[in-house]
Coordinates of C-alpha atoms and ligand atoms in Angstrom, one line a residue:
M1 CA 91.9 127.5 133.4
A2 CA 89.1 130.0 134.1
S3 CA 89.8 131.7 130.8
L4 CA 88.9 128.6 128.9
K5 CA 85.3 129.5 129.6
N6 CA 85.8 132.7 127.6
G7 CA 86.8 130.7 124.6
Q8 CA 83.4 130.2 123.0
N9 CA 84.3 132.2 120.0
L10 CA 87.7 130.6 119.6
G11 CA 87.4 129.2 116.1
N12 CA 87.1 132.6 114.6
G13 CA 90.8 133.3 114.7
S14 CA 90.7 136.2 117.1
P15 CA 91.5 134.8 120.5
S16 CA 90.7 137.4 123.2
M17 CA 91.9 134.9 125.8
N18 CA 95.3 133.8 127.0
P19 CA 96.9 132.3 123.9
I20 CA 98.1 129.3 125.9
A21 CA 94.6 128.5 127.1
W22 CA 93.4 129.1 123.5
R23 CA 95.9 126.5 122.2
I24 CA 94.8 124.0 124.8
E25 CA 91.1 124.6 123.9
R26 CA 91.8 124.3 120.2
M27 CA 93.5 120.9 120.5
N28 CA 90.7 119.6 122.7
E29 CA 88.2 120.8 120.1
R30 CA 90.0 118.8 117.4
V31 CA 90.2 115.6 119.5
R32 CA 86.5 116.0 120.6
S33 CA 85.4 116.4 117.0
A34 CA 87.4 113.3 115.8
K35 CA 85.9 111.3 118.7
E36 CA 82.4 112.5 117.8
Q37 CA 82.9 111.2 114.3
D38 CA 84.3 107.9 115.6
L39 CA 87.5 108.7 113.8
Y40 CA 89.9 109.1 116.8
L41 CA 92.2 106.1 116.5
Y42 CA 95.2 107.1 118.7
L43 CA 96.0 106.0 122.2
Q44 CA 94.1 102.7 122.0
A45 CA 95.1 100.5 124.9
A46 CA 96.1 96.9 124.1
D47 CA 94.9 94.2 126.4
E48 CA 97.2 91.6 124.9
V49 CA 100.1 91.7 122.4
D50 CA 100.7 88.3 120.9
G51 CA 103.2 88.1 118.0
A52 CA 101.7 89.8 115.0
Y53 CA 98.3 90.2 116.8
V54 CA 97.0 92.8 119.2
T55 CA 93.8 92.6 121.2
I56 CA 92.0 95.9 121.9
N57 CA 88.5 96.1 123.5
G58 CA 88.1 92.3 123.1
R59 CA 88.9 92.5 119.4
R60 CA 91.9 90.5 118.1
M61 CA 93.5 92.5 115.2
L62 CA 96.4 91.8 112.9
Q63 CA 99.1 94.3 113.8
F64 CA 100.4 96.6 111.1
A65 CA 101.6 99.5 113.3
S66 CA 104.3 98.0 115.4
Y67 CA 108.1 98.4 115.2
A68 CA 108.6 94.8 116.2
Y69 CA 110.5 94.3 113.0
L70 CA 112.1 91.0 114.1
D71 CA 109.2 89.9 116.3
L72 CA 111.5 89.7 119.4
L73 CA 109.0 90.8 122.1
G74 CA 108.1 87.2 123.0
H75 CA 111.5 85.7 122.5
P76 CA 112.1 83.3 125.5
K77 CA 115.8 84.1 125.9
I78 CA 115.1 87.9 126.0
R79 CA 112.2 87.5 128.4
A80 CA 114.3 85.3 130.7
A81 CA 117.1 87.9 130.7
A82 CA 114.6 90.6 131.7
Q83 CA 113.2 88.4 134.4
A84 CA 116.6 87.5 135.8
A85 CA 117.5 91.2 135.9
L86 CA 114.3 92.0 137.7
E87 CA 115.1 89.4 140.4
E88 CA 118.7 90.6 140.7
F89 CA 118.4 94.4 140.6
G90 CA 114.7 95.2 140.8
P91 CA 112.6 97.4 138.4
G92 CA 114.7 100.6 138.7
T93 CA 118.0 102.0 139.8
H94 CA 117.2 105.0 142.0
G95 CA 120.0 106.9 140.3
V96 CA 121.6 108.7 137.4
R97 CA 124.4 106.8 135.6
V98 CA 127.2 109.0 136.9
L99 CA 126.1 108.6 140.5
A100 CA 124.3 105.6 141.8
G101 CA 122.5 104.3 138.7
T102 CA 125.2 102.3 136.9
T103 CA 124.9 98.5 137.3
R104 CA 126.9 95.7 135.7
L105 CA 124.1 95.3 133.2
H106 CA 124.5 98.8 131.9
V107 CA 128.2 98.4 131.4
E108 CA 127.7 95.0 129.6
L109 CA 125.0 96.5 127.4
E110 CA 127.3 99.3 126.3
E111 CA 130.0 96.8 125.5
R112 CA 127.6 94.7 123.5
V113 CA 126.3 97.7 121.5
A114 CA 129.9 98.8 120.8
K115 CA 130.7 95.3 119.5
F116 CA 127.5 95.1 117.4
K117 CA 128.2 98.5 115.8
N118 CA 131.9 97.8 115.4
A119 CA 132.8 100.8 117.5
E120 CA 135.3 101.4 120.3
A121 CA 132.7 102.3 122.9
A122 CA 129.1 103.2 123.5
M123 CA 126.7 104.9 125.9
V124 CA 123.1 104.2 126.6
L125 CA 120.4 106.7 127.6
S126 CA 116.8 106.4 128.7
S127 CA 115.2 106.8 125.3
G128 CA 116.0 107.3 121.6
Y129 CA 114.4 110.7 121.7
V130 CA 116.5 111.8 124.6
T131 CA 119.6 110.3 122.9
N132 CA 119.2 112.5 119.9
L133 CA 118.2 115.6 121.9
G134 CA 121.0 115.3 124.4
T135 CA 123.8 114.3 122.1
I136 CA 123.3 117.0 119.5
A137 CA 122.8 119.6 122.2
G138 CA 125.9 118.3 124.1
L139 CA 128.1 118.3 121.0
L140 CA 127.4 121.7 119.5
G141 CA 127.8 125.3 120.5
R142 CA 126.8 128.7 119.3
N143 CA 129.5 128.9 116.6
D144 CA 128.8 125.5 115.1
V145 CA 126.6 124.6 112.2
V146 CA 124.3 121.6 112.1
I147 CA 123.0 120.4 108.7
S148 CA 120.0 118.1 108.9
D149 CA 117.9 116.3 106.3
K150 CA 114.4 118.0 106.0
L151 CA 112.6 114.7 106.9
N152 CA 114.8 113.8 109.9
H153 CA 113.0 112.6 113.0
A154 CA 111.5 115.2 115.5
S155 CA 114.1 114.2 118.1
I156 CA 116.9 115.3 115.8
V157 CA 115.1 118.6 114.9
D158 CA 114.6 119.3 118.6
G159 CA 118.2 118.5 119.4
C160 CA 119.3 120.9 116.7
L161 CA 117.1 123.7 118.1
L162 CA 118.2 123.0 121.7
S163 CA 121.9 123.2 120.7
R164 CA 121.6 126.9 119.8
S165 CA 124.0 126.3 116.9
K166 CA 123.1 127.5 113.4
F167 CA 120.4 125.1 112.2
V168 CA 120.4 124.4 108.4
R169 CA 118.2 122.0 106.6
F170 CA 118.8 120.4 103.2
E171 CA 116.2 118.9 100.8
H172 CA 115.3 115.4 101.6
N173 CA 118.0 112.9 100.4
D174 CA 119.2 115.5 97.9
M175 CA 123.0 115.5 97.7
E176 CA 123.3 118.6 95.6
S177 CA 121.3 120.5 98.3
L178 CA 123.5 119.0 101.1
E179 CA 126.7 120.0 99.2
K180 CA 125.4 123.6 98.8
K181 CA 124.7 123.9 102.5
L182 CA 128.1 122.5 103.4
A183 CA 129.8 124.9 101.0
E184 CA 127.9 127.8 102.5
A185 CA 128.9 127.0 106.1
P186 CA 131.7 129.2 107.4
K187 CA 135.0 127.5 106.9
Q188 CA 136.2 127.8 110.5
S189 CA 132.9 126.6 112.1
G190 CA 132.4 123.2 113.5
K191 CA 130.1 121.3 111.1
L192 CA 127.8 118.3 111.9
V193 CA 125.7 116.6 109.4
V194 CA 122.8 114.5 110.8
V195 CA 120.6 112.1 108.9
D196 CA 118.2 109.2 109.5
A197 CA 119.4 105.9 108.0
V198 CA 115.8 104.9 107.3
F199 CA 113.3 107.8 107.3
S200 CA 110.6 107.1 109.8
M201 CA 107.6 108.3 107.8
D202 CA 108.6 107.4 104.2
G203 CA 110.7 104.3 104.8
D204 CA 113.4 105.3 102.3
I205 CA 117.1 105.0 102.8
I206 CA 119.7 107.8 102.9
N207 CA 122.3 107.9 100.2
L208 CA 125.0 107.2 102.7
P209 CA 128.0 106.7 100.4
E210 CA 127.5 110.2 99.0
V211 CA 126.8 111.8 102.4
I212 CA 130.1 110.3 103.7
R213 CA 132.0 111.6 100.7
L214 CA 130.6 115.1 101.2
C215 CA 131.3 115.1 104.9
R216 CA 134.9 114.2 104.2
K217 CA 135.2 116.8 101.5
Y218 CA 133.9 119.6 103.7
D219 CA 135.5 118.4 107.0
A220 CA 132.1 117.8 108.7
M221 CA 131.3 115.2 111.3
L222 CA 128.5 112.7 110.5
M223 CA 125.8 111.4 112.8
V224 CA 123.4 108.7 111.6
D225 CA 120.2 107.7 113.4
E226 CA 119.7 103.9 112.9
A227 CA 116.4 103.7 114.8
H228 CA 114.8 101.8 111.9
S229 CA 117.8 100.2 110.4
I230 CA 119.1 97.9 113.2
G231 CA 117.9 94.4 112.5
V232 CA 116.5 95.6 109.2
L233 CA 119.3 96.7 106.8
G234 CA 122.2 94.6 105.7
E235 CA 122.4 90.9 105.2
T236 CA 122.8 90.2 108.9
G237 CA 120.8 93.2 110.2
H238 CA 123.9 95.2 111.4
G239 CA 122.5 98.3 109.7
I240 CA 123.3 100.9 107.1
L241 CA 127.0 100.4 106.7
E242 CA 126.4 96.7 106.0
H243 CA 123.6 97.6 103.6
F244 CA 126.1 99.6 101.5
G245 CA 129.1 97.3 102.0
L246 CA 130.9 100.1 103.8
E247 CA 131.8 98.3 107.1
Q248 CA 135.5 98.5 106.5
E249 CA 135.6 102.1 105.4
D250 CA 133.0 103.2 108.0
G251 CA 132.8 107.0 107.8
I252 CA 130.1 107.5 110.5
D253 CA 131.4 109.4 113.5
I254 CA 128.3 109.2 115.7
K255 CA 126.3 106.0 115.4
M256 CA 122.9 106.5 117.1
G257 CA 120.1 103.9 117.5
T258 CA 117.2 103.0 119.7
L259 CA 116.5 100.0 121.9
S260 CA 112.7 100.3 121.3
K261 CA 112.1 99.2 117.8
T262 CA 113.8 96.0 116.6
I263 CA 115.2 95.7 120.2
P264 CA 112.2 95.0 122.4
A265 CA 113.1 97.3 125.3
V266 CA 113.4 101.0 125.7
G267 CA 116.4 103.4 125.5
G268 CA 118.8 104.8 123.0
Y269 CA 122.5 104.5 122.3
I270 CA 125.5 106.3 120.8
A271 CA 128.4 104.3 119.5
G272 CA 131.7 105.7 118.3
R273 CA 135.3 106.3 119.2
A274 CA 136.2 106.0 122.9
D275 CA 137.2 109.7 123.2
L276 CA 133.8 110.7 121.8
I277 CA 131.9 108.5 124.3
T278 CA 134.0 109.8 127.2
Y279 CA 133.2 113.4 126.1
L280 CA 129.5 112.6 125.8
K281 CA 129.3 110.8 129.2
H282 CA 130.6 114.0 130.8
S283 CA 128.7 116.6 128.8
V284 CA 125.3 115.3 127.7
R285 CA 122.8 116.7 130.3
A286 CA 120.3 114.0 129.4
F287 CA 122.8 111.4 130.5
I288 CA 124.1 113.2 133.5
F289 CA 120.8 114.4 135.0
S290 CA 118.4 111.6 134.1
A291 CA 117.9 108.2 135.7
A292 CA 119.6 105.1 134.3
L293 CA 117.7 102.5 132.2
P294 CA 115.7 100.0 134.2
P295 CA 117.8 96.9 134.7
P296 CA 115.3 94.6 133.0
A297 CA 115.4 96.8 129.9
A298 CA 119.2 96.9 129.9
A299 CA 119.4 93.1 130.2
A300 CA 116.7 92.5 127.5
A301 CA 118.4 94.9 125.1
K302 CA 121.8 93.2 125.6
V303 CA 120.5 89.7 124.8
S304 CA 118.6 91.0 121.8
F305 CA 121.8 91.9 120.0
D306 CA 122.9 88.3 120.6
V307 CA 119.7 87.0 119.2
I308 CA 119.9 89.1 116.0
E309 CA 123.4 87.5 115.4
E310 CA 122.3 84.0 116.4
E311 CA 119.2 83.9 114.3
P312 CA 120.1 85.7 111.0
E313 CA 117.1 83.9 109.3
R314 CA 114.9 86.5 110.9
V315 CA 116.5 89.3 109.0
K316 CA 116.3 87.4 105.7
K317 CA 112.6 86.6 106.2
L318 CA 111.9 90.2 107.1
Q319 CA 113.5 91.4 103.9
G320 CA 111.4 88.9 101.9
N321 CA 108.2 90.2 103.7
V322 CA 109.1 93.8 102.9
N323 CA 109.6 93.0 99.2
Y324 CA 106.3 91.1 99.0
F325 CA 104.3 93.8 100.8
I326 CA 105.7 96.7 98.7
K327 CA 105.3 94.9 95.4
G328 CA 101.8 93.8 96.3
L329 CA 100.7 97.3 97.3
Q330 CA 102.1 98.8 94.1
E331 CA 100.5 96.2 91.9
R332 CA 97.2 97.2 93.5
G333 CA 97.8 100.8 92.5
F334 CA 99.0 102.4 95.7
N335 CA 101.7 105.0 95.9
T336 CA 104.2 103.8 98.5
L337 CA 106.8 106.6 97.8
N338 CA 110.4 105.3 97.8
S339 CA 110.1 102.9 100.6
E340 CA 112.4 99.9 100.6
T341 CA 112.0 99.0 104.3
P342 CA 109.3 97.7 106.7
I343 CA 107.9 101.2 107.0
V344 CA 105.6 101.4 104.1
P345 CA 103.5 104.6 103.5
I346 CA 100.2 104.1 101.7
I347 CA 99.5 107.5 100.5
A348 CA 95.8 108.6 100.9
G349 CA 96.2 112.3 100.1
D350 CA 94.1 114.5 102.4
D351 CA 93.7 113.9 106.2
E352 CA 90.1 112.7 105.9
R353 CA 90.9 109.9 103.5
A354 CA 93.7 108.7 105.7
W355 CA 91.5 108.7 108.8
M356 CA 88.7 106.9 106.9
M357 CA 91.1 104.3 105.4
A358 CA 92.5 103.5 108.8
K359 CA 89.0 103.3 110.3
L360 CA 87.8 101.0 107.6
S361 CA 90.9 98.8 108.0
Q362 CA 90.5 98.6 111.8
D363 CA 86.8 97.7 111.3
Q364 CA 88.2 94.7 109.3
N365 CA 90.6 93.8 112.2
I366 CA 93.7 95.2 110.6
F367 CA 95.4 97.5 113.1
V368 CA 97.0 100.3 111.1
L369 CA 97.2 104.0 111.9
P370 CA 97.0 107.2 109.9
V371 CA 99.7 109.8 109.9
V372 CA 98.4 113.3 108.8
S373 CA 99.8 116.8 108.5
P374 CA 101.7 118.5 110.0
A375 CA 103.6 115.2 110.9
V376 CA 103.9 114.8 107.1
P377 CA 103.6 117.4 104.3
P378 CA 100.0 118.4 103.3
N379 CA 98.3 116.1 100.8
T380 CA 100.6 113.2 101.7
S381 CA 98.5 112.0 104.6
R382 CA 98.8 108.2 104.7
L383 CA 98.5 104.9 106.4
R384 CA 101.8 104.1 107.9
A385 CA 101.9 100.4 107.5
N386 CA 104.7 98.4 109.2
V387 CA 105.4 94.9 108.0
T388 CA 107.4 92.5 110.3
V389 CA 108.9 89.1 110.3
G390 CA 105.9 88.0 112.4
H391 CA 103.6 88.2 109.4
T392 CA 102.9 85.2 107.2
L393 CA 102.6 85.8 103.4
A394 CA 98.9 84.9 103.7
E395 CA 98.4 87.5 106.4
I396 CA 100.2 90.2 104.3
E397 CA 98.0 89.2 101.4
H398 CA 94.8 89.5 103.5
A399 CA 95.9 92.9 104.9
M400 CA 96.6 94.2 101.3
D401 CA 93.0 93.1 100.3
V402 CA 91.6 95.1 103.2
F403 CA 93.7 98.2 102.3
E404 CA 92.6 97.8 98.7
N405 CA 88.9 97.7 99.7
A406 CA 89.4 100.7 102.0
G407 CA 91.3 102.6 99.2
K408 CA 88.5 102.0 96.8
A409 CA 85.8 103.0 99.4
V410 CA 87.4 106.4 100.0
G411 CA 88.5 107.1 96.4
V412 CA 92.2 106.6 96.7
L413 CA 92.0 103.8 94.2
P414 CA 89.4 103.7 91.3
A415 CA 86.3 101.7 92.4
Ligands
LIG501 C1 114.2 107.9 113.4 C2 113.9 107.9 114.9 N1 114.8 108.4 115.8 C3 114.5 108.4 117.1 C4 113.3 108.0 117.6 C5 113.0 108.0 119.1 O1 113.2 106.8 119.6 P1 112.5 106.3 120.9 O2 111.1 105.9 120.6 O3 113.3 105.1 121.3 O4 112.5 107.4 121.9 C6 112.3 107.5 116.7 C7 111.0 107.0 117.2 O5 110.1 106.8 116.6 C8 112.6 107.5 115.3 O6 111.7 107.0 114.4

């Protein structure tokens, strides 16, 4: 790191130092500068998480940044399952799945996921990120083509890059653009289309019926990431096929999801045909060479799927909260893009406005976070507000008042 000392003139765009050291210094400079302005809002440590509230540095704030869509973290049945697994198997497995890491709980979780997703089989991995990365890389080779929505999650993008196949992107949720890319792909190549069900920054929903039709027309396989649609979409929270009434017809070859959003654990899954899962369990490096899920997480995840089915009123109430929140924000004059889900972008425009709006909201004890470029396109920096079933309508109303005041203070809304 000695060369960091040479980096005094770094900001002038002509690094005379090691470019890696320059990159490190530049990032540190950005973080330092945000902290000096009291605008650094990331990595804040919670002392307590209690339903829709979080306590940080002694301050209890209403949570609008969590993925706890169905408020399951404190569910007694799920906690009891995790505790029993801890007693029975301990906190870890000391092994990868194919060697010493598989317990009865892992097998039961995979069977439960398969049943929930109406699939023949499933496999679970240690995170949703790793699931996308490993599965896409494990499926594709140099002569294949992967066609991905431009707003797909980073883990899909990274999986496409790692696969070394031809990586093609189509315009966001634009079916003409998807068809063009499919038509351009060499006829004899293996083709995989990958889409998010719910887009993680915009909260909108993929046009699944049309994607399925096009995949069939061009003989492409289809992978759908349901990280934000399990427990959220469909009358009983079973996800995007239920949302569009396509359960019988199906049409998704590779059903991916996480165990870290609606499901209050950690991990990711793939569900699909038994032969697909057998293939993946013997070719995905992230499965073969990485430790198994901790048993308490596997047990908690398994019981969570039961709870979603046993308590369908949670899904119904969530959908009511989503409609109330989006309508209220739009009536106040905010641009929420095309969100129809609990992920609601509140567009601020430039990065500074997004930072300031988040800071002003947190000062009023609403915990919300900004998302700025390059994570989202320039001039669409935003608050990324997540509404959950844990919020009462009065709490949603109060949060919207706080956002409105913050929006007026920074010029996003007229004063
Ligand atoms: C669409 C999508 N896919 C995958 C992931 C990764 O999941 P995990 O956090 O479980 O690793 C995320 C995480 O935010 C996501 O939003």
